Coordinates of C-alpha atoms and ligand atoms in Angstrom, one line a residue:
M28 CA -19.9 60.2 -19.0
G29 CA -17.8 58.0 -16.9
K30 CA -14.6 56.0 -17.9
E31 CA -16.5 52.9 -16.7
D32 CA -20.0 53.8 -18.5
V33 CA -20.7 51.8 -21.8
V34 CA -22.7 53.1 -24.3
V35 CA -24.4 50.6 -26.3
K36 CA -23.6 50.5 -30.1
T37 CA -26.9 50.8 -32.3
D38 CA -26.8 47.9 -34.4
E39 CA -29.0 48.9 -37.4
M40 CA -28.5 45.5 -39.0
S41 CA -29.1 43.3 -36.3
A42 CA -32.5 45.8 -35.4
S43 CA -33.8 45.3 -38.8
R44 CA -32.8 42.0 -39.6
A45 CA -35.6 40.8 -42.1
S46 CA -37.7 38.1 -42.7
G47 CA -39.0 38.5 -46.1
G48 CA -38.8 42.1 -45.6
R49 CA -40.4 42.1 -42.5
Q50 CA -38.8 43.0 -39.2
V51 CA -39.0 39.7 -36.8
L52 CA -39.1 40.6 -33.2
R53 CA -37.2 37.6 -32.0
Q54 CA -34.7 35.8 -34.6
P55 CA -34.3 31.8 -34.0
A56 CA -30.7 30.8 -32.7
E57 CA -29.5 30.2 -35.7
V58 CA -30.6 32.9 -37.6
L59 CA -29.2 35.3 -34.5
H60 CA -25.8 33.1 -34.2
A61 CA -26.0 32.5 -38.2
Q62 CA -21.9 33.7 -38.1
E63 CA -20.8 32.0 -35.2
L64 CA -22.4 28.6 -36.8
A65 CA -20.8 29.3 -40.2
H66 CA -17.1 30.1 -38.5
L67 CA -17.5 27.0 -36.4
R68 CA -18.7 24.7 -39.3
E69 CA -15.5 25.9 -41.2
S70 CA -13.1 25.4 -38.5
D71 CA -14.4 21.9 -37.6
R72 CA -12.1 19.5 -37.8
D73 CA -13.4 17.2 -35.2
E74 CA -15.8 14.1 -35.8
R75 CA -19.3 14.2 -36.2
P76 CA -22.2 12.1 -35.2
H77 CA -24.1 11.2 -37.9
G78 CA -26.7 13.9 -38.8
W79 CA -24.7 16.3 -36.4
T80 CA -23.9 19.3 -38.2
L81 CA -21.2 20.2 -35.9
S82 CA -18.9 17.9 -33.7
P83 CA -19.6 17.9 -30.3
R84 CA -16.5 20.0 -29.5
A85 CA -17.9 22.5 -31.6
V86 CA -21.8 22.3 -30.3
R87 CA -20.0 23.1 -27.0
A88 CA -18.0 26.1 -28.4
F89 CA -20.9 27.7 -29.7
I90 CA -22.9 26.9 -26.3
L91 CA -19.8 27.8 -24.1
G92 CA -17.9 30.4 -26.2
T93 CA -14.6 30.5 -27.2
E94 CA -13.3 33.9 -26.0
A95 CA -11.3 32.8 -23.3
A96 CA -9.3 30.4 -25.7
K97 CA -6.3 32.2 -26.7
R98 CA -6.1 33.5 -30.1
S99 CA -3.9 35.3 -32.7
K100 CA -5.2 38.8 -33.6
S101 CA -5.7 37.6 -37.1
G102 CA -7.3 34.7 -36.1
P103 CA -11.4 34.3 -36.5
E104 CA -13.6 36.1 -34.0
P105 CA -14.3 34.5 -30.8
V106 CA -17.8 33.0 -30.6
R107 CA -19.6 34.5 -27.7
R108 CA -20.8 32.5 -24.4
K109 CA -24.4 32.1 -24.8
F110 CA -25.3 30.0 -21.3
Y111 CA -23.3 31.1 -18.0
G112 CA -22.8 28.8 -15.0
D113 CA -22.8 25.1 -15.4
D114 CA -20.2 23.9 -17.7
P115 CA -20.0 20.3 -17.2
L116 CA -24.4 20.3 -17.4
V117 CA -23.9 21.5 -20.9
D118 CA -21.6 19.1 -21.9
R119 CA -23.6 16.4 -20.2
C120 CA -26.6 17.6 -22.5
I121 CA -24.7 16.9 -25.4
V122 CA -23.4 13.6 -24.9
T123 CA -27.5 12.2 -24.1
L124 CA -28.3 14.0 -27.3
M125 CA -26.1 11.5 -28.7
S126 CA -27.5 8.8 -26.8
N127 CA -30.6 6.5 -27.6
R128 CA -32.3 8.6 -24.5
G129 CA -34.0 12.5 -24.7
L130 CA -33.2 15.0 -22.8
L131 CA -35.2 16.6 -20.4
L132 CA -34.1 19.8 -18.9
V133 CA -35.9 20.4 -15.7
G134 CA -35.8 24.0 -13.2
E135 CA -37.2 26.6 -11.8
P136 CA -38.7 29.3 -14.2
G137 CA -36.5 31.5 -15.9
T138 CA -33.1 29.1 -15.6
A139 CA -32.5 29.6 -19.1
K140 CA -34.0 25.8 -20.3
S141 CA -35.9 26.5 -23.4
M142 CA -33.0 29.1 -24.3
L143 CA -30.4 26.2 -23.9
S144 CA -32.7 23.8 -25.7
E145 CA -32.9 26.2 -28.6
L146 CA -28.9 26.5 -28.5
L147 CA -28.7 22.8 -28.6
A148 CA -31.1 22.4 -31.4
A149 CA -30.0 25.3 -33.4
A150 CA -26.0 24.0 -33.2
I151 CA -26.7 20.1 -33.8
T152 CA -29.4 20.4 -36.4
G153 CA -29.3 24.1 -37.4
D154 CA -33.1 24.4 -36.8
S155 CA -34.6 24.9 -33.5
T156 CA -37.8 26.1 -34.9
L157 CA -39.3 22.1 -34.9
T158 CA -40.5 22.6 -31.9
I159 CA -44.0 21.7 -29.5
Q160 CA -45.1 23.9 -27.4
G161 CA -46.8 22.0 -24.6
T162 CA -50.1 23.1 -23.2
A163 CA -52.8 21.3 -21.4
G164 CA -54.9 21.3 -24.6
T165 CA -51.8 20.0 -26.9
T166 CA -52.9 16.9 -28.7
E167 CA -51.2 13.8 -30.1
D168 CA -52.1 15.6 -33.9
Q169 CA -49.9 18.3 -32.8
I170 CA -47.1 16.3 -32.0
K171 CA -47.0 13.7 -34.7
Y172 CA -49.1 14.4 -37.7
S173 CA -53.0 15.5 -39.0
W174 CA -54.2 15.5 -41.7
N175 CA -55.4 18.4 -44.5
Y176 CA -59.2 17.4 -44.4
A177 CA -60.0 19.1 -47.9
L178 CA -57.4 16.6 -49.4
L179 CA -58.2 13.9 -47.3
L180 CA -62.0 13.6 -48.3
A181 CA -61.2 14.7 -51.6
E182 CA -58.4 12.1 -52.5
G183 CA -58.5 9.7 -49.6
P184 CA -55.4 9.5 -47.0
S185 CA -51.8 10.3 -48.8
T186 CA -48.8 11.8 -48.1
R187 CA -50.2 15.2 -49.8
A188 CA -53.2 14.7 -47.5
L189 CA -51.0 14.1 -44.6
V190 CA -50.0 17.7 -42.6
P191 CA -46.6 16.5 -41.1
A192 CA -46.1 17.9 -37.0
P193 CA -42.8 18.8 -35.4
L194 CA -41.8 15.0 -34.2
Y195 CA -42.9 13.5 -37.5
V196 CA -40.5 16.0 -39.8
G197 CA -37.6 15.6 -37.0
M198 CA -37.8 12.0 -37.5
K199 CA -37.7 12.2 -40.9
R200 CA -34.9 14.6 -41.4
G201 CA -32.5 13.2 -38.4
A202 CA -33.3 16.7 -36.4
V203 CA -33.5 17.4 -33.1
V204 CA -36.9 18.1 -32.5
R205 CA -38.0 20.4 -29.3
F206 CA -40.9 19.8 -26.5
E207 CA -41.1 23.0 -24.5
E208 CA -43.1 22.5 -20.9
I209 CA -43.6 19.1 -21.6
T210 CA -45.2 18.6 -18.0
R211 CA -48.4 20.7 -18.9
V212 CA -49.6 18.2 -21.6
Q213 CA -52.0 15.6 -20.5
P214 CA -49.7 12.5 -19.5
E215 CA -52.2 10.1 -21.7
I216 CA -50.7 12.5 -24.4
Q217 CA -47.2 12.6 -23.4
D218 CA -47.5 8.7 -23.4
S219 CA -47.4 8.9 -26.9
L220 CA -43.8 9.6 -27.2
I221 CA -42.7 6.3 -25.3
S222 CA -42.9 4.1 -28.2
V223 CA -41.2 7.0 -30.6
M224 CA -38.3 7.3 -28.2
S225 CA -37.9 3.5 -27.9
D226 CA -38.7 2.2 -31.1
K227 CA -37.8 5.5 -33.0
V228 CA -40.6 5.4 -35.8
I229 CA -43.8 6.4 -36.5
H230 CA -46.8 4.5 -37.4
V231 CA -49.3 5.9 -40.0
P232 CA -51.9 3.1 -40.0
E233 CA -53.8 5.2 -42.7
L234 CA -51.5 5.0 -45.0
E235 CA -50.2 2.0 -46.8
G236 CA -46.8 0.4 -47.5
D237 CA -43.7 2.2 -47.1
D238 CA -45.3 5.5 -46.0
A239 CA -47.1 3.6 -43.0
V240 CA -44.0 3.5 -40.8
V241 CA -41.7 6.5 -40.6
F242 CA -38.2 5.2 -39.3
A243 CA -36.1 8.0 -37.4
S244 CA -33.1 9.2 -39.2
K245 CA -29.7 9.2 -37.7
G246 CA -29.8 12.5 -35.8
F247 CA -33.1 12.3 -34.5
N248 CA -33.9 13.5 -30.6
V249 CA -35.8 15.0 -28.3
V250 CA -35.1 18.0 -25.7
A251 CA -38.0 18.6 -23.7
T252 CA -38.3 21.1 -20.9
A253 CA -40.4 21.3 -17.4
N254 CA -40.7 24.0 -15.3
I255 CA -40.7 22.6 -11.4
R256 CA -42.6 25.7 -10.0
D257 CA -46.3 25.2 -11.8
R258 CA -46.7 21.4 -12.5
G259 CA -43.6 19.0 -11.6
V260 CA -42.7 15.7 -13.7
H261 CA -44.5 13.5 -11.3
E262 CA -47.5 13.1 -13.4
M263 CA -45.1 11.8 -15.8
S264 CA -45.2 7.8 -16.4
S265 CA -42.0 6.0 -15.1
A266 CA -42.0 4.7 -18.3
L267 CA -41.8 8.1 -20.1
K268 CA -39.2 9.4 -17.5
R269 CA -36.8 5.9 -18.3
R270 CA -36.5 7.0 -22.3
F271 CA -35.1 10.8 -21.0
N272 CA -32.1 11.6 -19.2
F273 CA -33.0 14.6 -16.9
E274 CA -30.6 17.3 -16.1
T275 CA -31.4 19.9 -13.4
V276 CA -30.7 23.4 -14.4
R277 CA -29.8 26.1 -11.5
P278 CA -30.1 29.6 -11.1
I279 CA -26.5 31.1 -11.5
D280 CA -25.2 31.2 -8.0
D281 CA -22.1 33.6 -8.9
R282 CA -22.9 37.2 -8.7
A283 CA -20.1 38.3 -10.8
L284 CA -21.1 36.1 -13.8
E285 CA -24.9 37.1 -13.6
I286 CA -23.4 40.8 -13.8
E287 CA -22.0 40.1 -17.0
L288 CA -24.8 37.7 -18.3
V289 CA -27.6 40.9 -17.2
R290 CA -25.1 43.2 -18.6
R291 CA -24.4 41.8 -22.3
Q292 CA -27.9 40.5 -22.4
T293 CA -29.2 44.0 -22.1
D294 CA -26.5 45.1 -24.4
E295 CA -28.0 42.8 -26.5
L296 CA -31.7 43.8 -26.3
L297 CA -30.8 47.3 -26.8
A298 CA -29.1 46.7 -30.1
G299 CA -31.9 45.2 -31.2
A300 CA -34.1 47.7 -30.5
G301 CA -32.0 50.1 -32.0
I302 CA -31.6 52.4 -29.1
Q303 CA -28.3 53.6 -26.5
V304 CA -28.7 53.9 -23.2
Q305 CA -25.8 54.4 -20.8
L306 CA -25.4 51.9 -18.2
P307 CA -23.5 52.4 -15.3
P308 CA -21.9 49.7 -13.8
D309 CA -23.1 50.6 -10.0
V310 CA -26.7 50.3 -11.4
I311 CA -26.4 46.9 -13.2
D312 CA -24.6 45.9 -9.7
L313 CA -27.8 47.3 -8.1
L314 CA -30.3 44.9 -10.2
V315 CA -28.1 41.9 -9.4
T316 CA -27.7 42.5 -6.2
A317 CA -31.0 43.4 -5.2
F318 CA -32.2 40.1 -7.3
N319 CA -29.7 38.0 -4.8
D320 CA -30.7 39.4 -2.0
L321 CA -34.7 38.5 -2.6
R322 CA -33.8 35.2 -4.0
R323 CA -31.9 34.2 -0.9
G324 CA -33.7 36.0 1.5
T325 CA -30.5 37.0 3.0
T326 CA -28.5 40.4 2.2
D327 CA -24.4 40.5 2.2
E328 CA -25.0 42.9 5.5
G329 CA -26.5 39.7 7.2
I330 CA -30.1 41.5 6.9
V331 CA -33.0 38.4 6.8
I332 CA -35.9 39.5 4.9
E333 CA -38.7 37.2 3.7
K334 CA -38.4 36.0 0.0
P335 CA -41.5 37.0 -2.5
A336 CA -43.6 34.4 -4.2
A337 CA -42.8 35.7 -7.0
V338 CA -39.9 34.4 -8.9
M339 CA -36.9 36.3 -9.2
S340 CA -34.8 34.8 -11.5
T341 CA -32.0 36.0 -13.8
A342 CA -34.3 35.7 -16.8
E343 CA -36.5 38.2 -14.5
A344 CA -33.2 40.4 -14.0
V345 CA -32.5 40.9 -17.9
A346 CA -36.2 41.3 -18.3
V347 CA -36.1 44.2 -15.3
G348 CA -33.0 45.8 -16.8
F349 CA -34.6 46.3 -20.4
A350 CA -37.4 47.6 -19.4
A351 CA -35.5 50.3 -16.8
C352 CA -33.5 50.9 -19.9
L353 CA -36.8 51.8 -22.0
D354 CA -37.8 54.1 -19.4
A355 CA -34.8 56.1 -19.4
Y356 CA -34.3 55.8 -22.9
Y357 CA -37.9 57.2 -23.6
F358 CA -38.6 59.0 -20.2
G359 CA -35.4 60.1 -19.2
D360 CA -32.0 61.2 -20.3
R361 CA -30.7 58.0 -21.7
K362 CA -28.9 57.2 -18.8
L363 CA -29.9 54.3 -16.2
T364 CA -30.4 55.1 -12.6
G365 CA -31.2 53.0 -9.4
E366 CA -35.2 54.8 -9.6
H367 CA -35.3 53.3 -13.1
I368 CA -34.6 49.4 -11.7
G369 CA -36.8 50.0 -8.6
R370 CA -39.9 51.1 -10.4
Q371 CA -39.9 47.8 -13.0
L372 CA -38.6 46.0 -9.7
I373 CA -42.2 46.7 -8.0
G374 CA -43.7 45.7 -11.2
T375 CA -41.5 42.1 -11.0
V376 CA -42.3 41.4 -7.8
L377 CA -45.8 42.5 -7.3
K378 CA -48.1 40.2 -9.2
D379 CA -51.2 38.4 -7.7
N380 CA -49.6 38.3 -4.5
A381 CA -50.7 40.8 -1.8
D382 CA -47.6 39.6 0.7
D383 CA -45.0 40.2 -1.9
G384 CA -46.1 43.6 -1.3
K385 CA -45.2 44.0 2.1
K386 CA -42.3 42.3 1.9
L387 CA -40.9 44.4 -1.1
A388 CA -41.8 47.6 1.0
H389 CA -39.8 45.9 3.9
Y390 CA -36.8 45.4 1.9
F391 CA -37.0 48.9 0.8
D392 CA -37.0 50.0 4.6
V393 CA -34.5 47.7 5.6
V394 CA -32.3 47.2 3.1
V395 CA -32.3 49.9 0.7
K396 CA -32.6 52.7 3.0
P397 CA -29.5 51.9 4.8
R398 CA -27.4 51.3 1.8
A399 CA -28.8 54.7 0.0
R400 CA -27.0 56.4 3.0
R401 CA -23.8 55.2 1.4
A402 CA -23.9 54.8 -2.2
G403 CA -25.9 56.9 -5.2
A404 CA -27.4 54.3 -7.0
W405 CA -29.3 52.8 -4.0
D406 CA -30.3 56.6 -3.0
S407 CA -31.7 57.0 -6.5
C408 CA -33.5 53.6 -6.2
L409 CA -35.2 54.8 -3.3
I410 CA -37.4 57.3 -4.8
A411 CA -39.2 54.5 -6.6
R412 CA -40.7 53.2 -3.4
K413 CA -42.7 56.9 -3.5
G414 CA -44.9 55.4 -6.5
A415 CA -44.9 52.1 -5.5
P416 CA -49.0 51.2 -4.9
W417 CA -48.8 49.5 -1.3
Ligands
LIG514 N1 -27.5 30.5 -17.0 C1 -28.1 31.1 -18.0 N2 -27.3 31.5 -19.0 C2 -27.6 32.2 -19.9 N3 -28.9 33.0 -19.4 C3 -29.6 33.0 -18.4 C4 -29.1 31.8 -17.2 N4 -30.2 31.8 -16.6 C5 -31.0 32.8 -17.3 N5 -30.9 33.4 -18.4 C6 -31.4 34.2 -18.8 O1 -33.0 33.7 -19.1 C7 -33.0 33.6 -20.5 C8 -33.9 32.7 -20.8 O2 -35.1 32.3 -19.7 P1 -35.9 30.9 -20.2 O3 -37.2 31.4 -20.9 O4 -35.1 30.2 -21.1 O5 -35.9 30.3 -19.3 P2 -36.8 28.9 -18.6 O6 -35.7 28.2 -17.4 O7 -37.2 28.1 -19.8 O8 -37.9 29.3 -17.9 P3 -39.5 28.9 -17.9 O9 -39.4 28.0 -16.9 O10 -40.4 30.3 -17.5 O11 -39.9 28.7 -19.4 C9 -32.1 34.1 -20.8 O12 -32.1 35.2 -22.1 C10 -31.2 34.8 -20.1 O13 -31.7 36.5 -19.7
LIG515 MG1 -38.9 27.7 -20.9

């Protein structure tokens, strides 16, 4: 093994982190990073806004990490960076969530909008699971509250018969509620948020007295996400738009940063799967470079290529890296090669658009082939072209 090669340590504990004796495929951020959150809570000396479990500075440290900060050998473990690329964006998001407006993260698919909203909720509230998954079929019941009809018929309307949805719970608790893919929801249903966001109150007309009105506790706010590729924000009413501060999350444009991110997240996924794969740096470099070339439509050598319609996001790059590692582990000799990446790349680019196949074949011919003469990883990547379905 080369000196620079890294062997991922198997983390049996994290792989088998159980929930009620059951192994969970993916833990929420507050469970995954419970130690870091506990450490930040202990060392947090700054003022916390009402209802927040951490101060704004500690929320920022949780998301952007404290690795760069100098610490003594005996000092606490640094907190790992989780979001890369746009630090001022994170500050603006934190400030918005302290204000009386909601936060709407918009951007291309795979730019970590959902991840950022989860991290914000985990750090601010300690719970990222108060989440509404927006779809065309989302109803007001799924956002606010519904009823247990057996109890409703037997006893009439009561708080016992009320089934709270994330917004109701978040308002009562003073928590950050996540609204994923808000623009997929019918505009009339989206608009049920308008009064909630401005008056911070939910009316329950079926109940009487104090139970008929739920006032939001301090700490309540909404962080929503919207993907501009499929269904933009244009259908959102102006009234609702006014209740949100829009923040655009952009793809990472720094290659070195993207390499670090892909390497780290692949490492974490491998540790979670409980397997060890050698990740040679030149292969990770190849993966990120190929994604950059196809995303930008031009290469470092100045070759112009046609961009595929498929999304070439960092999230996809991580997914390709992890899948290639699984291929290397179960079908290869546990060392990642350019061929493993090439095989997964084909599956990522070739989705439903036949033209993307031609564009990728062209990329292999005019970019991968010349590079293959110079570098081993690219040479190995070229082998994948033979098995491609075009
Ligand atoms: N700037 C970034 N920092 C950290 N991870 C990133 C970044 N950009 C992309 N990623 C990758 O994206 C993954 C999360 O993607 P996520 O699902 O949050 O994207 P999204 O913007 O919500 O996409 P979609 O619009 O398709 O829902 C992360 O796990 C990480 O691998
Ligand atoms: Mg998302």
